[in-house]
Amino acid sequence: MNYFENYEVWFVTGAQLLYGGDAVISVDAHSNEMVAGLNASGNLPVKVVYKGTANSSAEVSEIFRSANGDTKCVGVITWMHTFSPAKMWIHGLMDFKKPLLHLHTQYNEEIPWNDIDMDFMNLNQSAHGDREFGHITSRLRKPRKVVVGYWKDKSTHQKIAGWMRVAAAWADAQDLRIIRFGDNMNNVAVTDGDKVEAEIRLGYHVDNAPIAKLVPYIEAVTEAEIDTLVAEYERIYDFADDCKKGTEKHQYVRDSAAQEIGLRRFLQEKKAKAFTTSFDELEGMKQLMGFASQRLMAEGYGFGAEGDWKTAALCRTMWVMASGLPGGSSFLEDYTLNFDGEKSSILQAHMLEINPEIAAKKPRVEVHYLGIGDSGTCTRLVFQAHEGEGVAATIVDMGNRFRMIVNEVEVIKPKPLPKLPVACALWIPQPNLEVGAGAWIIAGGTHHSSFSFSVTSEMLEDYAEIADIEMLLIDKKTTIREFKKELKWNELYYMLNKSLR
Ligand code: MN
């Protein structure tokens, strides 16, 4: 299924009637051709719908009011063909509640040096028109993405496509319910935070469900349903010898199949798209839902361990952004360090819950005892992640604001771990372990993160801008000295920010 097929992005062309009706008719024809070209490019995940030219304040307000009320519309692209006097955009922009992309492009590509005349100029005025629009958006302190490029170029499409993924993920988050099975792990600070502020700022809603409410769903799963699901496991995974059908540990696999079916049913019934678990609150369960969490993550459910609802939400959001792209995304935890000079790295893993989408090879079903909390003997998919570049992200609550921290990382090949039966990845944080991990710690980042091979730091930056939360990027250019200054400046910015709007 194409996750984005039920969404639209609207395209609005700014104009005015100063140049006569004929000019507006031509602009309308150009806009139609441009939108058709964007859709035909095959480079955009979300359909673009042309909404006509806006020539007055009343028309602008009408378009943005409709966009706010339309559930399919996840954002609006504006393009100023002409010098569209920007006071007419004030009311509409002030009312507009969805992501905005300002496309600075032009119908015509290169200047026709020998033929250019005033008629040509009447139809190709974006160079100044888009600056007038840019002024009023800045004057209103309106968050938006500015994309500059020719509308037929693939590089322009890629910028728009990234923003579309973010806009769809934002729409998804406004309708995102997260179920927590058990509370935040006792005494843990970084995974906790203000759920009311999160709903105001980020849109998602967090509910609690005692594990006892889930248990009947798992107990109601039939043997026939389990048979069918185990047959699916046998088709797509390898099995350790001691948990194949007919062996002693096979029952644990069947128990986790029941957990998967029951959990999915419960979440569907509650219309939840993300969930958290807790290894310390498992009354009535036969094992921690590790394998079930791995399976549901691969379907797009956000996951956070130990009650980490912020990471569960971000995992869901990044899964939506990455939908349809190769590479995979997952919940991960900084597990243990590997000091090895310039190749120093961090082993990323968890007790159980890593998304098999990032696996390098066919995952293997294994069953082992897990001593922590009430976990019991647990089924899990064991694999190592493939190599490649990706991003690790987290959101922490700083008391007066949410802070997103993003670290670009290079996933490298780990060695075999014959005595550690967990799924894992091994990465070098950019620019290296010393600076990458140092900056992350100075910024107050979590030990849990949401990781993706296909989401980019630019997409996360756009997301943070839409949400109006702080965003710190740790990449190849980061130095601790400059990073510390950024933290201090941001502290001031967020103290003053509210008085600017
Ligand atoms: Mn953890």
XYZ file of C-alpha atoms and ligand atoms in Angstrom:
502
model
C 0.000 0.000 0.000
C 1.169 3.528 -0.763
C 0.959 5.297 2.579
C 0.631 8.701 0.886
C -2.210 7.898 -1.513
C -4.894 9.480 0.648
C -3.027 12.738 0.990
C -2.771 15.846 -1.216
C -0.620 18.934 -1.318
C -2.247 22.038 -2.733
C -0.543 24.385 -5.170
C -1.558 28.042 -5.173
C -0.227 30.654 -7.574
C -0.032 34.217 -6.380
C -0.946 36.850 -8.950
C -2.820 40.136 -9.250
C -5.050 41.736 -11.861
C -2.696 44.658 -12.635
C -1.423 43.054 -15.830
C -4.881 42.349 -17.189
C -7.031 39.255 -17.415
C -5.020 37.805 -20.287
C -1.877 37.630 -18.172
C -3.767 35.830 -15.396
C -5.190 33.363 -17.924
C -1.672 32.606 -19.188
C -0.373 32.260 -15.648
C -3.189 29.870 -14.889
C -2.268 27.792 -17.947
C 1.406 27.777 -16.929
C 0.492 26.744 -13.388
C -1.643 23.890 -14.675
C 1.224 22.712 -16.843
C 3.692 22.979 -13.960
C 1.500 21.011 -11.556
C 0.863 18.364 -14.208
C 4.625 18.208 -14.796
C 5.341 17.822 -11.078
C 2.813 14.987 -10.802
C 4.075 13.284 -13.959
C 7.692 13.421 -12.799
C 7.216 10.342 -10.625
C 9.500 11.999 -8.078
C 6.830 13.221 -5.664
C 5.217 10.877 -3.121
C 2.098 13.027 -2.619
C -0.262 14.207 -5.353
C -0.199 17.958 -6.098
C -3.582 19.596 -6.662
C -3.686 22.967 -8.378
C -6.063 25.370 -6.635
C -5.884 28.278 -9.050
C -4.502 31.773 -8.861
C -5.078 33.991 -5.866
C -5.593 37.617 -6.863
C -6.999 39.247 -3.732
C -7.043 39.031 0.047
C -10.494 37.417 -0.076
C -9.283 34.718 -2.474
C -6.175 34.019 -0.380
C -8.228 33.686 2.808
C -10.704 31.370 1.110
C -7.940 29.021 -0.103
C -6.215 28.766 3.270
C -9.498 28.314 5.123
C -10.365 25.428 2.804
C -6.879 23.942 3.229
C -7.229 24.038 7.017
C -10.545 22.225 6.844
C -9.605 19.610 4.272
C -8.407 16.355 5.858
C -6.653 15.181 2.681
C -4.614 18.361 2.365
C -1.368 18.048 4.343
C 0.231 21.275 3.167
C 0.236 24.102 0.652
C 2.832 25.097 -1.936
C 2.770 28.747 -2.912
C 4.457 30.266 -5.971
C 4.324 33.933 -6.866
C 4.257 34.224 -10.586
C 3.904 37.977 -10.383
C 4.497 40.716 -7.941
C 1.556 39.640 -5.794
C 1.236 42.474 -3.279
C 1.804 40.672 -0.023
C -0.589 42.517 2.243
C -3.268 40.425 0.565
C -1.605 37.307 2.050
C -1.626 38.518 5.669
C -5.012 37.252 6.827
C -4.790 33.963 4.987
C -1.307 33.188 6.251
C -2.187 34.165 9.819
C -5.091 31.713 9.766
C -3.200 28.910 8.036
C -2.372 25.995 10.333
C -0.638 23.490 8.053
C 2.878 23.138 6.603
C 3.787 25.720 3.990
C 6.290 25.404 1.161
C 7.282 28.488 -0.775
C 8.544 27.428 -4.193
C 10.818 29.969 -5.820
C 10.744 28.918 -9.437
C 9.786 30.343 -12.820
C 7.804 28.988 -15.743
C 10.555 29.884 -18.199
C 13.988 28.337 -17.746
C 16.723 30.391 -19.430
C 16.387 34.029 -20.470
C 15.520 34.243 -24.210
C 18.094 36.959 -24.725
C 17.119 37.969 -28.247
C 13.358 37.828 -27.828
C 12.711 38.997 -24.301
C 10.208 41.868 -24.168
C 7.699 43.336 -21.732
C 5.096 40.664 -22.521
C 7.628 38.042 -21.471
C 8.287 40.027 -18.295
C 4.587 40.116 -17.422
C 4.605 36.335 -17.296
C 7.948 35.671 -15.592
C 8.120 37.821 -12.507
C 8.886 35.338 -9.755
C 12.336 36.839 -9.206
C 10.754 39.839 -7.490
C 7.290 38.399 -6.776
C 8.637 35.660 -4.526
C 10.669 38.184 -2.554
C 7.564 40.216 -1.749
C 5.841 37.051 -0.535
C 8.965 36.009 1.386
C 8.916 39.324 3.216
C 5.408 38.949 4.569
C 5.990 35.321 5.610
C 9.090 36.433 7.492
C 7.297 39.480 8.916
C 4.626 37.114 10.273
C 7.337 34.758 11.647
C 5.593 32.025 9.707
C 7.533 28.753 9.602
C 7.900 27.529 6.031
C 10.204 25.663 3.718
C 11.717 27.698 0.897
C 12.703 25.643 -2.142
C 14.615 27.381 -4.920
C 15.030 25.638 -8.267
C 13.638 25.097 -11.740
C 10.324 23.239 -11.557
C 11.405 20.562 -14.046
C 14.677 19.710 -12.250
C 14.948 16.490 -10.300
C 16.887 18.252 -7.544
C 13.897 20.589 -7.045
C 11.526 17.610 -6.991
C 13.663 15.908 -4.360
C 13.456 18.939 -2.076
C 9.681 19.097 -2.507
C 9.391 15.324 -2.021
C 11.274 15.456 1.290
C 9.016 18.219 2.558
C 5.920 16.292 1.409
C 7.026 13.311 3.490
C 7.432 15.624 6.469
C 4.050 17.267 5.884
C 2.365 13.856 5.717
C 4.150 12.746 8.900
C 2.986 15.945 10.575
C -0.625 15.249 9.546
C -0.194 11.696 10.820
C 1.094 12.959 14.183
C -1.983 15.168 14.634
C -4.019 11.977 14.668
C -1.518 9.791 16.530
C -2.565 7.891 19.613
C 0.143 6.168 21.620
C -0.769 3.416 24.061
C 1.532 2.881 27.007
C 1.405 -0.570 28.525
C 2.722 0.331 31.946
C 4.268 3.582 33.028
C 7.612 5.161 32.308
C 10.397 3.082 33.868
C 10.701 4.119 37.505
C 13.071 7.001 38.156
C 14.173 7.408 34.527
C 14.258 11.107 33.602
C 15.104 11.469 29.936
C 12.288 9.342 28.549
C 9.674 11.194 30.577
C 8.245 14.649 29.995
C 5.190 16.811 29.669
C 2.495 14.917 27.779
C 0.160 17.893 27.761
C 2.768 20.125 26.129
C 3.571 17.311 23.691
C -0.049 17.210 22.578
C -0.196 21.005 22.215
C 3.112 21.238 20.374
C 3.458 17.949 18.499
C -0.144 16.835 18.194
C 0.019 13.274 19.446
C -1.936 11.884 22.365
C -0.637 9.444 24.974
C -2.943 7.015 26.787
C -2.247 4.406 29.411
C -3.498 0.832 29.203
C -2.833 -1.589 32.046
C -1.362 -4.800 30.669
C -4.368 -6.606 32.202
C -6.563 -4.981 29.536
C -4.422 -6.497 26.804
C -4.150 -10.022 28.245
C -7.717 -11.101 27.266
C -6.988 -10.145 23.625
C -3.981 -12.458 23.631
C -5.850 -15.259 25.373
C -8.648 -15.022 22.799
C -6.314 -15.800 19.888
C -7.133 -19.245 18.442
C -4.708 -22.109 17.741
C -5.618 -21.869 14.048
C -4.657 -18.184 13.936
C -1.358 -19.027 15.609
C -0.728 -21.854 13.093
C -1.188 -19.423 10.199
C 1.125 -16.807 11.665
C 3.837 -19.315 12.613
C 3.700 -20.598 9.020
C 4.371 -17.010 7.899
C 7.350 -16.812 10.293
C 8.668 -20.057 8.799
C 8.418 -18.611 5.308
C 10.283 -15.357 5.977
C 12.705 -16.127 8.838
C 15.272 -18.726 9.763
C 14.699 -20.601 13.015
C 17.248 -21.616 15.637
C 17.247 -25.422 15.918
C 15.823 -25.446 19.454
C 12.694 -23.478 18.598
C 11.621 -25.124 15.360
C 8.276 -26.916 15.250
C 8.397 -30.057 17.400
C 11.222 -28.852 19.653
C 11.139 -27.848 23.294
C 11.117 -24.063 22.862
C 8.626 -23.887 20.008
C 5.777 -23.088 22.405
C 7.440 -19.732 23.196
C 7.255 -18.847 19.496
C 3.564 -19.749 19.468
C 3.007 -17.648 22.600
C 4.602 -14.639 20.964
C 2.514 -15.181 17.815
C -0.556 -14.923 20.055
C 0.897 -11.736 21.538
C 1.391 -10.278 18.075
C -2.186 -11.017 16.985
C -3.713 -9.837 20.267
C -1.593 -6.698 20.409
C -2.381 -5.726 16.812
C -6.081 -6.253 17.441
C -5.970 -4.176 20.614
C -4.145 -1.304 18.908
C -6.472 -1.392 15.895
C -9.481 -1.282 18.171
C -8.050 1.704 20.055
C -7.019 3.373 16.774
C -3.456 3.599 18.118
C -0.431 3.862 15.818
C 2.303 3.560 18.449
C 2.860 1.857 21.793
C 5.342 1.371 24.591
C 6.045 -1.610 26.820
C 7.721 -2.074 30.187
C 9.691 -5.134 31.251
C 8.697 -4.464 34.846
C 4.938 -4.525 34.361
C 3.969 -7.834 32.807
C 1.394 -9.263 35.195
C -0.560 -11.924 33.300
C 1.817 -12.108 30.322
C 3.985 -15.121 29.504
C 6.883 -13.069 28.141
C 7.887 -9.517 27.299
C 6.383 -8.605 23.906
C 9.707 -8.286 22.125
C 9.081 -10.323 19.008
C 5.585 -8.835 18.633
C 7.102 -5.344 18.923
C 9.634 -6.147 16.189
C 6.885 -7.378 13.899
C 4.583 -4.411 14.526
C 7.408 -1.905 14.066
C 7.956 -3.326 10.582
C 4.289 -2.557 9.838
C 4.725 1.061 10.869
C 3.707 1.029 14.524
C 5.871 3.385 16.554
C 7.620 1.721 19.466
C 9.349 2.885 22.637
C 10.715 0.607 25.348
C 10.248 1.173 29.084
C 7.368 3.586 28.599
C 9.339 5.884 26.281
C 6.350 7.533 24.577
C 8.359 10.339 22.949
C 10.528 7.828 21.107
C 7.472 5.733 20.207
C 5.933 8.825 18.602
C 9.133 9.762 16.790
C 9.574 6.198 15.504
C 6.093 6.347 14.030
C 6.736 9.787 12.533
C 10.038 8.749 10.969
C 8.481 5.548 9.631
C 5.862 7.673 7.846
C 8.551 9.996 6.449
C 10.480 6.970 5.165
C 7.457 5.124 3.815
C 8.212 3.484 0.473
C 11.935 4.292 0.612
C 14.551 1.541 0.952
C 16.763 1.190 4.026
C 14.464 0.846 6.998
C 13.938 2.565 10.340
C 14.004 1.358 13.930
C 13.923 2.049 17.630
C 17.468 1.633 18.973
C 19.422 2.076 22.182
C 23.050 3.022 22.785
C 24.098 -0.370 24.103
C 27.846 -0.471 24.566
C 30.925 1.407 23.310
C 33.657 0.100 21.054
C 36.872 2.121 21.352
C 38.869 1.581 18.198
C 40.696 4.788 17.286
C 39.096 6.662 14.397
C 36.658 3.794 13.906
C 35.349 4.050 17.495
C 31.670 3.200 17.429
C 28.565 2.440 19.452
C 26.788 -0.891 19.403
C 23.085 -0.162 18.984
C 20.700 -2.795 20.244
C 18.056 -3.498 22.845
C 16.979 -6.501 24.838
C 14.637 -7.497 22.003
C 12.883 -4.737 20.138
C 14.654 -3.803 16.894
C 12.827 -3.442 13.570
C 13.787 -6.234 11.128
C 13.411 -3.712 8.264
C 17.065 -2.737 8.858
C 18.432 -6.308 8.760
C 21.329 -7.103 6.429
C 20.299 -10.745 6.085
C 17.327 -12.960 6.850
C 16.580 -12.602 10.596
C 16.633 -15.689 12.783
C 13.965 -16.560 15.340
C 15.569 -17.446 18.663
C 14.240 -18.101 22.167
C 16.278 -17.249 25.259
C 15.751 -16.469 28.907
C 15.902 -12.765 29.750
C 16.633 -12.041 33.409
C 15.567 -8.406 33.607
C 12.291 -7.528 35.370
C 9.461 -9.957 34.634
C 10.569 -10.580 31.055
C 10.753 -14.367 31.237
C 11.846 -16.549 28.341
C 11.380 -14.474 25.207
C 11.228 -15.002 21.487
C 13.150 -12.504 19.377
C 14.426 -11.913 15.855
C 18.212 -11.858 15.835
C 20.073 -10.065 13.028
C 22.660 -7.410 12.311
C 21.791 -4.189 10.479
C 23.074 -3.536 6.988
C 25.677 -0.848 6.404
C 24.999 2.695 5.247
C 24.464 6.285 6.300
C 21.520 7.216 8.457
C 20.196 9.522 11.153
C 19.527 8.930 14.836
C 17.043 11.314 16.410
C 15.462 11.967 19.756
C 13.192 14.521 21.393
C 13.808 15.548 25.004
C 11.820 17.830 27.285
C 13.996 20.743 28.431
C 11.337 22.160 30.772
C 10.547 25.266 28.690
C 10.659 23.545 25.281
C 11.096 20.295 23.412
C 14.517 19.766 21.887
C 15.119 17.498 18.942
C 18.661 16.199 18.608
C 19.747 14.603 15.348
C 23.047 12.816 14.804
C 24.110 11.692 11.350
C 25.711 8.264 11.704
C 27.575 5.744 9.603
C 26.416 2.191 10.165
C 29.321 -0.229 9.787
C 29.613 -3.984 9.866
C 29.766 -5.462 13.361
C 31.555 -8.690 14.215
C 29.485 -11.758 15.099
C 28.073 -11.758 18.634
C 27.649 -15.486 19.336
C 26.792 -15.002 23.016
C 24.586 -11.897 22.722
C 21.365 -13.026 21.020
C 19.941 -9.607 20.104
C 19.366 -7.660 16.917
C 21.899 -4.871 16.560
C 23.566 -2.182 14.492
C 27.048 -0.722 14.882
C 27.569 2.934 14.078
C 30.085 5.706 14.119
C 28.375 8.934 15.145
C 29.450 11.878 12.961
C 31.939 13.456 12.957
C 33.435 10.766 15.220
C 32.630 9.103 18.537
C 34.401 11.741 20.599
C 32.548 14.742 19.163
C 29.304 13.004 18.162
C 28.634 11.314 21.488
C 30.049 14.323 23.346
C 27.673 16.759 21.657
C 24.709 14.391 22.139
C 25.456 14.162 25.870
C 25.973 17.937 26.247
C 22.598 18.445 24.544
C 20.957 16.067 27.036
C 20.004 13.402 24.499
C 18.418 10.074 25.358
C 19.943 6.591 25.388
C 17.003 5.578 23.154
C 16.743 6.899 19.634
C 14.665 6.644 16.528
C 16.920 5.658 13.650
C 16.414 5.653 9.898
C 18.505 4.890 6.825
C 16.198 6.915 4.568
C 15.042 9.929 6.591
C 17.448 12.857 6.184
C 18.507 15.452 8.719
C 16.915 18.073 6.446
C 13.562 16.323 6.775
C 13.896 16.338 10.560
C 14.891 19.997 10.473
C 11.734 20.779 8.479
C 9.695 18.763 10.963
C 11.116 20.647 13.950
C 10.390 23.940 12.214
C 6.756 23.008 11.593
C 6.400 21.897 15.218
C 8.261 25.004 16.371
C 10.628 23.020 18.572
C 14.377 23.333 18.958
C 16.519 21.280 16.587
C 20.200 20.513 17.041
C 22.143 18.770 14.318
C 25.345 16.857 14.972
C 27.055 16.146 11.650
C 30.465 16.078 9.979
C 30.951 19.797 10.581
C 30.130 19.788 14.298
C 32.724 20.973 16.803
C 32.091 20.947 20.539
C 33.099 24.596 20.875
C 30.568 25.826 18.286
C 27.914 23.394 19.514
C 28.151 24.807 23.043
C 27.636 28.318 21.676
C 24.556 27.147 19.778
C 23.117 25.736 23.003
C 23.636 29.053 24.791
C 22.124 31.087 21.943
C 19.164 28.746 21.728
C 18.576 29.134 25.448
C 18.153 32.865 24.906
C 16.099 32.409 21.749
C 13.552 30.227 23.500
C 13.324 32.646 26.405
C 12.551 35.493 23.977
C 10.703 33.565 21.296
C 7.202 33.935 22.686
C 7.412 37.714 22.658
C 8.181 37.723 18.927
C 4.912 36.190 17.809
Mn 15.896 0.773 26.916
